């Protein structure tokens, strides 16, 4: 399904969004987060900021991060299967970075499977650079995680538009 990016809307996730988010999680990840995990993030984690990407009122992607001091840690980011390959993950990550800057972050970090070259290319495009390995990070297959960090360019991100 082709998307007109001018039709996209970004907003903060609410409890009412969780069922749609879990469905995307299950499409995207071999060890998806549960309804309980997202509920806990929204209700009990004061560091958590979760965004949804909507098209005509339908959630087609989301991303989450924890903002602690001046650092943002991306927890998850995913786009619905039907909408992948159109640059929407790129837009979503840009929105997370702008939101992180809004909340005072100067740096952003994440972990990504060492085998996930597609995601690594996206992250590099957004200024992320490898900084280490977390051995056996992923519990489903004991795969290592590549740790990546990016300096957030406040001026560029404040003025950047979709």
CSV table of C-alpha atoms in Angstrom, one decimal:
chain,number,residue,atom,x,y,z
A,1,UNK,CA,0.0,0.0,0.0
A,2,UNK,CA,1.5,3.3,-1.1
A,3,UNK,CA,1.5,6.1,1.4
A,4,UNK,CA,1.2,9.8,0.9
A,5,UNK,CA,3.5,11.0,3.7
A,6,UNK,CA,1.5,14.3,3.9
A,7,UNK,CA,-1.4,12.1,5.3
A,8,UNK,CA,0.7,10.8,8.2
A,9,UNK,CA,0.1,11.9,11.7
A,10,UNK,CA,2.4,11.4,14.7
A,11,UNK,CA,1.1,11.5,18.3
A,12,UNK,CA,1.8,10.0,21.7
A,13,UNK,CA,0.6,6.5,22.4
A,14,UNK,CA,-2.4,6.0,24.7
A,15,UNK,CA,-3.7,2.9,26.5
A,16,UNK,CA,-6.4,2.6,23.8
A,17,UNK,CA,-3.6,2.0,21.2
A,18,UNK,CA,-2.1,-1.0,22.8
A,19,UNK,CA,-4.0,-3.7,20.9
A,20,UNK,CA,-3.0,-2.3,17.6
A,21,UNK,CA,0.6,-1.9,18.8
A,22,UNK,CA,0.8,-5.5,20.0
A,23,UNK,CA,-0.4,-6.7,16.6
A,24,UNK,CA,2.4,-4.8,14.9
A,25,UNK,CA,4.9,-6.2,17.5
A,26,UNK,CA,3.8,-9.7,16.7
A,27,UNK,CA,4.3,-9.1,12.9
A,28,UNK,CA,7.7,-7.5,13.4
A,29,UNK,CA,9.5,-9.4,16.2
A,30,UNK,CA,10.3,-13.0,17.1
A,31,UNK,CA,10.0,-12.0,20.8
A,32,UNK,CA,7.2,-9.4,20.8
A,33,UNK,CA,6.3,-7.3,23.8
A,34,UNK,CA,3.0,-8.1,25.5
A,35,UNK,CA,-0.1,-6.0,26.3
A,36,UNK,CA,1.1,-6.0,29.9
A,37,UNK,CA,4.6,-4.7,28.9
A,38,UNK,CA,3.1,-1.7,27.0
A,39,UNK,CA,0.6,-1.0,29.7
A,40,UNK,CA,3.4,-1.0,32.3
A,41,UNK,CA,5.4,1.3,30.1
A,42,UNK,CA,2.6,3.8,29.7
A,43,UNK,CA,1.3,3.6,33.3
A,44,UNK,CA,4.4,3.2,35.5
A,45,UNK,CA,7.6,4.2,33.6
A,46,UNK,CA,8.1,8.0,34.0
A,47,UNK,CA,11.0,7.8,31.5
A,48,UNK,CA,8.9,6.2,28.7
A,49,UNK,CA,7.8,8.2,25.6
A,50,UNK,CA,5.9,6.2,22.9
A,51,UNK,CA,4.8,7.6,19.6
A,52,UNK,CA,2.3,6.2,17.0
A,53,UNK,CA,2.3,6.9,13.3
A,54,UNK,CA,-1.2,7.0,11.9
A,55,UNK,CA,-2.6,7.0,8.4
A,56,UNK,CA,-6.3,7.9,8.1
A,57,UNK,CA,-6.8,7.1,11.8
A,58,UNK,CA,-5.1,3.7,11.5
A,59,UNK,CA,-1.9,3.0,13.4
A,60,UNK,CA,0.7,1.8,10.9
A,61,UNK,CA,3.8,2.2,13.1
A,62,UNK,CA,5.1,3.1,16.4
A,63,UNK,CA,8.3,3.7,18.3
A,64,UNK,CA,9.3,4.0,21.9
A,65,UNK,CA,12.1,5.4,24.0
A,66,UNK,CA,13.2,6.1,27.5
A,67,UNK,CA,14.5,9.6,28.2
A,68,UNK,CA,16.9,9.7,31.1
A,69,UNK,CA,18.7,12.9,31.7
A,70,UNK,CA,20.1,14.0,28.3
A,71,UNK,CA,20.0,10.5,26.7
A,72,UNK,CA,17.2,8.8,24.8
A,73,UNK,CA,17.2,5.0,24.7
A,74,UNK,CA,15.1,3.5,21.8
A,75,UNK,CA,13.2,0.5,23.1
A,76,UNK,CA,11.4,-0.5,20.0
A,77,UNK,CA,10.4,0.8,16.6
A,78,UNK,CA,8.2,-1.0,14.0
A,79,UNK,CA,6.0,-0.5,10.9
A,80,UNK,CA,3.2,-2.8,9.9
A,81,UNK,CA,4.1,-5.4,7.3
A,82,UNK,CA,1.8,-3.9,4.6
A,83,UNK,CA,3.6,-0.6,4.8
A,84,UNK,CA,7.3,-1.6,5.0
A,85,UNK,CA,9.8,-0.6,2.3
A,86,UNK,CA,8.4,2.9,1.8
A,87,UNK,CA,10.7,4.9,4.1
A,88,UNK,CA,8.2,5.0,7.0
A,89,UNK,CA,10.6,3.7,9.5
A,90,UNK,CA,12.9,6.5,8.5
A,91,UNK,CA,10.2,9.1,9.1
A,92,UNK,CA,9.3,7.4,12.4
A,93,UNK,CA,12.9,7.4,13.7
A,94,UNK,CA,13.2,11.1,12.7
A,95,UNK,CA,10.1,11.8,14.7
A,96,UNK,CA,11.5,10.0,17.7
A,97,UNK,CA,14.7,12.0,17.4
A,98,UNK,CA,12.8,15.3,17.2
A,99,UNK,CA,10.8,14.3,20.2
A,100,UNK,CA,13.9,13.3,22.2
A,101,UNK,CA,15.4,16.7,21.4
A,102,UNK,CA,12.2,18.4,22.6
A,103,UNK,CA,12.5,16.6,25.9
A,104,UNK,CA,16.2,17.6,26.3
A,105,UNK,CA,18.1,14.7,24.9
A,106,UNK,CA,21.6,15.3,23.4
A,107,UNK,CA,22.3,11.6,22.5
A,108,UNK,CA,20.3,8.6,21.5
A,109,UNK,CA,21.2,4.9,21.8
A,110,UNK,CA,19.7,1.6,20.8
A,111,UNK,CA,20.5,-2.1,20.4
A,112,UNK,CA,19.9,-3.9,17.2
A,113,UNK,CA,20.5,-7.6,16.2
A,114,UNK,CA,23.9,-8.0,14.6
A,115,UNK,CA,22.1,-9.8,11.7
A,116,UNK,CA,19.6,-7.0,11.1
A,117,UNK,CA,21.5,-5.1,8.4
A,118,UNK,CA,18.4,-3.3,7.1
A,119,UNK,CA,17.8,-1.7,10.5
A,120,UNK,CA,21.5,-0.9,10.9
A,121,UNK,CA,21.5,1.0,7.6
A,122,UNK,CA,18.5,3.0,8.7
A,123,UNK,CA,20.2,3.9,12.0
A,124,UNK,CA,23.4,4.9,10.3
A,125,UNK,CA,21.4,7.2,8.1
A,126,UNK,CA,20.2,8.9,11.3
A,127,UNK,CA,23.7,9.3,12.6
A,128,UNK,CA,24.1,6.2,14.7
A,129,UNK,CA,27.5,4.6,15.0
A,130,UNK,CA,28.4,1.2,16.5
A,131,UNK,CA,29.9,1.4,20.0
A,132,UNK,CA,29.9,-2.2,21.3
A,133,UNK,CA,28.3,-5.6,21.5
A,134,UNK,CA,25.9,-7.0,24.1
A,135,UNK,CA,26.6,-10.8,24.0
A,136,UNK,CA,23.6,-13.1,23.8
A,137,UNK,CA,21.2,-10.1,24.2
A,138,UNK,CA,18.2,-11.6,22.5
A,139,UNK,CA,16.6,-14.4,24.5
A,140,UNK,CA,14.9,-16.1,21.6
A,141,UNK,CA,18.1,-17.2,19.9
A,142,UNK,CA,20.9,-15.8,22.1
A,143,UNK,CA,22.0,-13.5,19.2
A,144,UNK,CA,24.3,-10.6,20.1
A,145,UNK,CA,23.1,-7.0,20.0
A,146,UNK,CA,25.1,-4.2,18.4
A,147,UNK,CA,25.0,-1.1,20.6
A,148,UNK,CA,24.7,2.1,18.5
A,149,UNK,CA,24.8,5.8,19.6
A,150,UNK,CA,24.0,9.0,17.8
A,151,UNK,CA,24.6,12.6,18.7
A,152,UNK,CA,21.3,14.5,18.2
A,153,UNK,CA,21.8,17.6,16.1
A,154,UNK,CA,19.3,19.9,17.9
A,155,UNK,CA,19.2,22.6,15.2
A,156,UNK,CA,18.8,20.3,12.3
A,157,UNK,CA,16.1,18.2,14.1
A,158,UNK,CA,14.2,21.3,15.2
A,159,UNK,CA,13.9,22.6,11.7
A,160,UNK,CA,13.5,19.3,9.8
A,161,UNK,CA,10.1,18.7,8.4
A,162,UNK,CA,8.4,15.6,6.9
